[in-house]
mmCIF file of C-alpha atoms in Angstrom:
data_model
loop_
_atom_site.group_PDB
_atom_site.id
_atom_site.type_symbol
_atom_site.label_atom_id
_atom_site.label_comp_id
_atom_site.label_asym_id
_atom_site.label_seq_id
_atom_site.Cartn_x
_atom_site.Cartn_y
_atom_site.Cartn_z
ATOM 1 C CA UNK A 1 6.904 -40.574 -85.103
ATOM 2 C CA UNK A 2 10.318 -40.583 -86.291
ATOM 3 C CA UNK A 3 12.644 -43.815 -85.858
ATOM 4 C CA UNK A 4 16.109 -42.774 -84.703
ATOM 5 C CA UNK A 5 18.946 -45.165 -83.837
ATOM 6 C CA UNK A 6 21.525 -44.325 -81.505
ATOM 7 C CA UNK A 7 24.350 -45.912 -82.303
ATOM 8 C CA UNK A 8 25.492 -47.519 -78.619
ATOM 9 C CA UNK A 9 24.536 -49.526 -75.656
ATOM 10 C CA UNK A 10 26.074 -47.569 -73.027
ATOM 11 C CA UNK A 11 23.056 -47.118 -70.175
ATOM 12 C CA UNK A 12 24.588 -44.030 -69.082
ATOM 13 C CA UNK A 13 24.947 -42.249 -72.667
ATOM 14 C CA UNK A 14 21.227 -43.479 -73.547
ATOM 15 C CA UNK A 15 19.800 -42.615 -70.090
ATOM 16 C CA UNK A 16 21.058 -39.081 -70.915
ATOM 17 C CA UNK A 17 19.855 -39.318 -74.864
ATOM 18 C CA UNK A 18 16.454 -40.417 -73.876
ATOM 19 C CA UNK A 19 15.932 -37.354 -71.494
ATOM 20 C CA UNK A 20 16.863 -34.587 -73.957
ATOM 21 C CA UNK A 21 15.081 -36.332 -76.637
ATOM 22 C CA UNK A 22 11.544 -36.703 -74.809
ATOM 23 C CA UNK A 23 9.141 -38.356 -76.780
ATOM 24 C CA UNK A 24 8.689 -37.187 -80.298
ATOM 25 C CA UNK A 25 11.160 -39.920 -81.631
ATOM 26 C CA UNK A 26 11.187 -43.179 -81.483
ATOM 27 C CA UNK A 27 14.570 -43.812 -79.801
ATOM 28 C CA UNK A 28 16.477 -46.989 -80.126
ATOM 29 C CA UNK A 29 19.296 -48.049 -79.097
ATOM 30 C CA UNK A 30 21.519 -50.744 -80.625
ATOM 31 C CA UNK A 31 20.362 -53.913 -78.395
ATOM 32 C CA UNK A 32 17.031 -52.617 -79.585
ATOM 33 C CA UNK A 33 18.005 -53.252 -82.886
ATOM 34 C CA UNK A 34 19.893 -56.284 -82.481
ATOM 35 C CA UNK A 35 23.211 -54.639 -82.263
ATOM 36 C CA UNK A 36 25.844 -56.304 -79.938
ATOM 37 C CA UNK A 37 28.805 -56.532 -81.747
ATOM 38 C CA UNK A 38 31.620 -53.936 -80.687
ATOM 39 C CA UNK A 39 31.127 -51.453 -83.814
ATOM 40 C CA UNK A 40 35.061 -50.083 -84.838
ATOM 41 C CA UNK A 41 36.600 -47.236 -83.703
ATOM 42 C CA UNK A 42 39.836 -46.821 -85.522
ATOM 43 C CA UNK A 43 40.236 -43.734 -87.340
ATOM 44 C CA UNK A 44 42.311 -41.059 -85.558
ATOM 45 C CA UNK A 45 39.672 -38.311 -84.959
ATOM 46 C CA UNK A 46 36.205 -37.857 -82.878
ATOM 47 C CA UNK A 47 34.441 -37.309 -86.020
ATOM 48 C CA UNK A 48 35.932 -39.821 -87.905
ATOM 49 C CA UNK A 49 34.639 -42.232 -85.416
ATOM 50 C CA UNK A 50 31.798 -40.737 -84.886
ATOM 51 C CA UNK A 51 30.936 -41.315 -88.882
ATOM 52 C CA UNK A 52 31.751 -44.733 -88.822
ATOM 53 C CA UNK A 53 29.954 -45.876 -86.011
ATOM 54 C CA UNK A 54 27.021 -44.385 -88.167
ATOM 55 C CA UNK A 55 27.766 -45.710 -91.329
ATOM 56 C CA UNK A 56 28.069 -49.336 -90.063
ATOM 57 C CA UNK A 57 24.316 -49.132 -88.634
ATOM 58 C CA UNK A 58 23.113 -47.410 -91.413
ATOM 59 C CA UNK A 59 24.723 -49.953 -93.475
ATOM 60 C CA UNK A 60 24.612 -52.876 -91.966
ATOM 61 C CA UNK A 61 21.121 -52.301 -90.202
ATOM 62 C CA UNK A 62 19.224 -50.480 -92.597
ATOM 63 C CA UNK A 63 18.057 -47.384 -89.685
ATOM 64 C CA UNK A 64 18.713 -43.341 -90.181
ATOM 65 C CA UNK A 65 21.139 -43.467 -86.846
ATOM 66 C CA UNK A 66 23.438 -41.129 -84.916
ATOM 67 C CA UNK A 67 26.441 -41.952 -83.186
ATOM 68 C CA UNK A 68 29.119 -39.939 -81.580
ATOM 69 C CA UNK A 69 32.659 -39.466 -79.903
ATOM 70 C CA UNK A 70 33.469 -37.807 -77.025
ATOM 71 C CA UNK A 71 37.275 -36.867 -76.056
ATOM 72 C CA UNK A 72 38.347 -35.017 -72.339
ATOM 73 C CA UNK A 73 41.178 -33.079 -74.084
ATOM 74 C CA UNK A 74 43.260 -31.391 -71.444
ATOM 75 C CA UNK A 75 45.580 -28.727 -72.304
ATOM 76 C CA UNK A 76 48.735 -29.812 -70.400
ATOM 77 C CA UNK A 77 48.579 -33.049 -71.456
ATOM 78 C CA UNK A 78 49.086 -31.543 -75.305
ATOM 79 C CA UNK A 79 45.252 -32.612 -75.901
ATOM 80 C CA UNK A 80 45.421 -35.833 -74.125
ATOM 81 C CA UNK A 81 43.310 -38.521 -73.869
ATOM 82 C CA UNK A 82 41.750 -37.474 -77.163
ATOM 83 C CA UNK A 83 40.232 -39.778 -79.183
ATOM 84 C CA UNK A 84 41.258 -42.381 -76.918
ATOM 85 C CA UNK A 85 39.407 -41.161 -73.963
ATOM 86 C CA UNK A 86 37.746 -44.264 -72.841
ATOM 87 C CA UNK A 87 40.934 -46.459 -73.367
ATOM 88 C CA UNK A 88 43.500 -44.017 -71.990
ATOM 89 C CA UNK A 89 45.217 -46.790 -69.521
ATOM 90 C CA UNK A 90 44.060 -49.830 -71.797
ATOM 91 C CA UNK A 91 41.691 -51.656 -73.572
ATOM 92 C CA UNK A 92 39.515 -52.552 -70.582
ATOM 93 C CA UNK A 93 37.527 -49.261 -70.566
ATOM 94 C CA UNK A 94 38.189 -48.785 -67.189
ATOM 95 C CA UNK A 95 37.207 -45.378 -65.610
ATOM 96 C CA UNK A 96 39.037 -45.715 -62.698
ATOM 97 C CA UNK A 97 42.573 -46.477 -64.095
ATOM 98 C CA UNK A 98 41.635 -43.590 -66.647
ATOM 99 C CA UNK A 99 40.919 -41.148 -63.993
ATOM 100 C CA UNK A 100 44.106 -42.367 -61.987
ATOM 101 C CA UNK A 101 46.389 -42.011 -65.708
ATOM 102 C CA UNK A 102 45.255 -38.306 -66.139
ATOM 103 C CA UNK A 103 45.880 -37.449 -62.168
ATOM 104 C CA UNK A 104 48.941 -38.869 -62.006
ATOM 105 C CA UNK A 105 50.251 -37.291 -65.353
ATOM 106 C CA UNK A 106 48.929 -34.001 -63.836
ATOM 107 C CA UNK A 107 50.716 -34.388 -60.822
ATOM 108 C CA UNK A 108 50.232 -30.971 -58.888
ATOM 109 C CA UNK A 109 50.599 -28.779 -62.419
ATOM 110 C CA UNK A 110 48.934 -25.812 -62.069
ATOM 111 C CA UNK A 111 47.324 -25.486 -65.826
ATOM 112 C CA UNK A 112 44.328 -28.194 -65.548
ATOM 113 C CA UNK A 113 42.165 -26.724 -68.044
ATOM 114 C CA UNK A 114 40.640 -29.538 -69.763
ATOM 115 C CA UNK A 115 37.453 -29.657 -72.462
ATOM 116 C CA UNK A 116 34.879 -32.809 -73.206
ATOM 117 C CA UNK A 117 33.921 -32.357 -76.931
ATOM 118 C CA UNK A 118 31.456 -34.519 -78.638
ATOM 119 C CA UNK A 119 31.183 -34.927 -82.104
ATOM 120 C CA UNK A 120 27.808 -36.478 -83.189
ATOM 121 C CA UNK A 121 27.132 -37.760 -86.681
ATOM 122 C CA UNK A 122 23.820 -38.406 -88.039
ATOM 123 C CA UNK A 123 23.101 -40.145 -91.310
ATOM 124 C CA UNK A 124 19.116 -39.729 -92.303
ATOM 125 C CA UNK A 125 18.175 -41.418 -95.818
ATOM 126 C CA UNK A 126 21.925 -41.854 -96.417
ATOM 127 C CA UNK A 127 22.988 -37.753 -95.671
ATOM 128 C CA UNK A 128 25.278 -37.576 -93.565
ATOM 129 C CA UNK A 129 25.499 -34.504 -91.020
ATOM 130 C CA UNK A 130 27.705 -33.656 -88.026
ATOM 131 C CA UNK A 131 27.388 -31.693 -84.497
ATOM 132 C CA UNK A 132 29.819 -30.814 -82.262
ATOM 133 C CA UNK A 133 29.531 -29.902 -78.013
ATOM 134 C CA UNK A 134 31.925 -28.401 -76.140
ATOM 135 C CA UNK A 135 32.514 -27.807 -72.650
ATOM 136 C CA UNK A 136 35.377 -26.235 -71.168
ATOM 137 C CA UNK A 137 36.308 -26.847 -67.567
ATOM 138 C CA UNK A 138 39.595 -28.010 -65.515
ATOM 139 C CA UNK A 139 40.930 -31.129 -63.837
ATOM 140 C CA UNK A 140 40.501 -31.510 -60.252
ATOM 141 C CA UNK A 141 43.143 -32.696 -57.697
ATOM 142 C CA UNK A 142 41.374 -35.677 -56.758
ATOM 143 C CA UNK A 143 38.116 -38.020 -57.195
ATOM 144 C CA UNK A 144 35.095 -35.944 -55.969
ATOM 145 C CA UNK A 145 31.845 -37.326 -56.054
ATOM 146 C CA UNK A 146 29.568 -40.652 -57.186
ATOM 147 C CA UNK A 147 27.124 -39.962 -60.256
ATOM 148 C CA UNK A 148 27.653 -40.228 -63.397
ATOM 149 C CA UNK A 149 30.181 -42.221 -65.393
ATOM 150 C CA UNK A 150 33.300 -42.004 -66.914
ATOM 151 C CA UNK A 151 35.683 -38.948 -66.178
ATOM 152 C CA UNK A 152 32.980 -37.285 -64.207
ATOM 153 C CA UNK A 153 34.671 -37.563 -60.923
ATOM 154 C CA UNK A 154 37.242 -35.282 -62.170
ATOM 155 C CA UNK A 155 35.827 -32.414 -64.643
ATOM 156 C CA UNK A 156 34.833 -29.586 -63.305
ATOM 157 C CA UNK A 157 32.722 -27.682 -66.037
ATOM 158 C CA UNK A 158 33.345 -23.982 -66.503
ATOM 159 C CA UNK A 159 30.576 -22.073 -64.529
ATOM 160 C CA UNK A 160 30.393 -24.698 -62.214
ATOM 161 C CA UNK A 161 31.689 -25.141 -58.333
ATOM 162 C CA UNK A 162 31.444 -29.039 -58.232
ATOM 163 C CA UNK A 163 32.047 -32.120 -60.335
ATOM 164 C CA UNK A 164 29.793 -33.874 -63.065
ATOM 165 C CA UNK A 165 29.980 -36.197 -60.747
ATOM 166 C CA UNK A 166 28.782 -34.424 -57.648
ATOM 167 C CA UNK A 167 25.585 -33.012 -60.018
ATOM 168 C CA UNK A 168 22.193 -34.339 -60.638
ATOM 169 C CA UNK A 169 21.446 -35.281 -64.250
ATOM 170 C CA UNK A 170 19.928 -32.247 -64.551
ATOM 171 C CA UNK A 171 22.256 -30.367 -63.375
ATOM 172 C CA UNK A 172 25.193 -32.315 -65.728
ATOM 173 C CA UNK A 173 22.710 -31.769 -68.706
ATOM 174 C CA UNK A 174 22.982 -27.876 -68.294
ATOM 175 C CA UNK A 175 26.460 -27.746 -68.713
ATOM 176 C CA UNK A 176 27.240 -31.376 -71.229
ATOM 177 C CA UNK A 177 29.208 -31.629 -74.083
ATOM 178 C CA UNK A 178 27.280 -34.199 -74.836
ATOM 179 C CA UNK A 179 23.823 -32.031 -73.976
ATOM 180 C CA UNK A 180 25.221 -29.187 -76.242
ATOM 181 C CA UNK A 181 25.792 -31.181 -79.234
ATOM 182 C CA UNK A 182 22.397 -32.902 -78.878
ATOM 183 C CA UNK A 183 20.601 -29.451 -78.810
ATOM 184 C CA UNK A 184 22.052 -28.797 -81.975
ATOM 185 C CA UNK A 185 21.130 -31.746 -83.308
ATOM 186 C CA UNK A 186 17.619 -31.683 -82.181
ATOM 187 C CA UNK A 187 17.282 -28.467 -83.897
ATOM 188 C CA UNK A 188 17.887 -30.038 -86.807
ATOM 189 C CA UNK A 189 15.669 -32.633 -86.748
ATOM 190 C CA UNK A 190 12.800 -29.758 -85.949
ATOM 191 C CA UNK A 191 13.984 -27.734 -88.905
ATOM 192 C CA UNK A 192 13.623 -30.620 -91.310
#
């Protein structure tokens, strides 16, 4: 069985990892490796991050890893949040104040499409490769719903009638960025 690092210790991201991956891999995440430093995220670009997230546990930890980067990019805010998704109102990560940023920079516009893409980099005996999910959807008006993390409570996917938020994990998975970049990198990992 195949040791694979993933290159976080967010419960939520690894909670949805862990039930895409099943168990043909030997999943770890960072605390399972004796990760807990913050790893850098400073280069302007999902994939950029992405990569060196990956590098510094391949690197510094010696594991075949994959990290990745997710951005909500919505259209009338000229791509904004970005690559600075989770810090959109400040460093404190906090989902609320993000969620309340994007609303209130919204306002009652009318154009609230909005996409989550990952971008997931694996490096595996030092080769690096990259995957990329996309899913399109729109803003909401307000806060709907209580699962699920981040900018769920106000992403409606495309397809969908209800929040990521107001979905099972299941459900979330059919539609995910996160989910569709995973697939493809699962595929990989098959092929090879």
């Amino acid at each position: 069985m195949a040791t694979l690092v993933f290159a976080t210790n967010n419960p939520n991201k690894i909670r949805e990892i862990r039930a895409q991956l099943g168990e043909q891999y030997d999943f770890r995440s960072l605390a399972d490796i004796g990760c807990f430093e913050e790893i850098p995220e400073t280069t302007p670009t999902l994939k950029g991050n992405a990569l060196q997230k990956a590098r510094h546990v391949f690197d510094g930890y010696g594991h075949d890893c994959f990290s990745e980067d997710t951005g909500l990019e919505v259209e009338a805010l000229a791509g904004a949040p970005g690559v600075i998704t989770a810090h959109y109102a400040g460093p404190e990560r906090d989902a609320q104040a993000n969620m309340d940023k994007v609303l209130a920079e919204l306002g009652d516009a009318s154009n609230r499409k909005a996409q989550f893409r990952t971008v997931i980099c694996l490096i595996e005996q030092g080769t690096t490769h990259f995957f990329e999910g996309i899913c399109p959807g729109q803003i909401t008006l307000e806060k709907t719903g209580d699962s699920g993390f981040g900018y769920d409570p106000i992403f409606i996917p495309e397809g969908a009638a209800r929040t990521f938020a107001e979905m099972s994990g299941s459900e979330k998975l059919q539609y995910s960025h996160r989910a569709r970049a995973m697939a493809k990198l699962i595929a990989y990992l098959q092929k090879h």
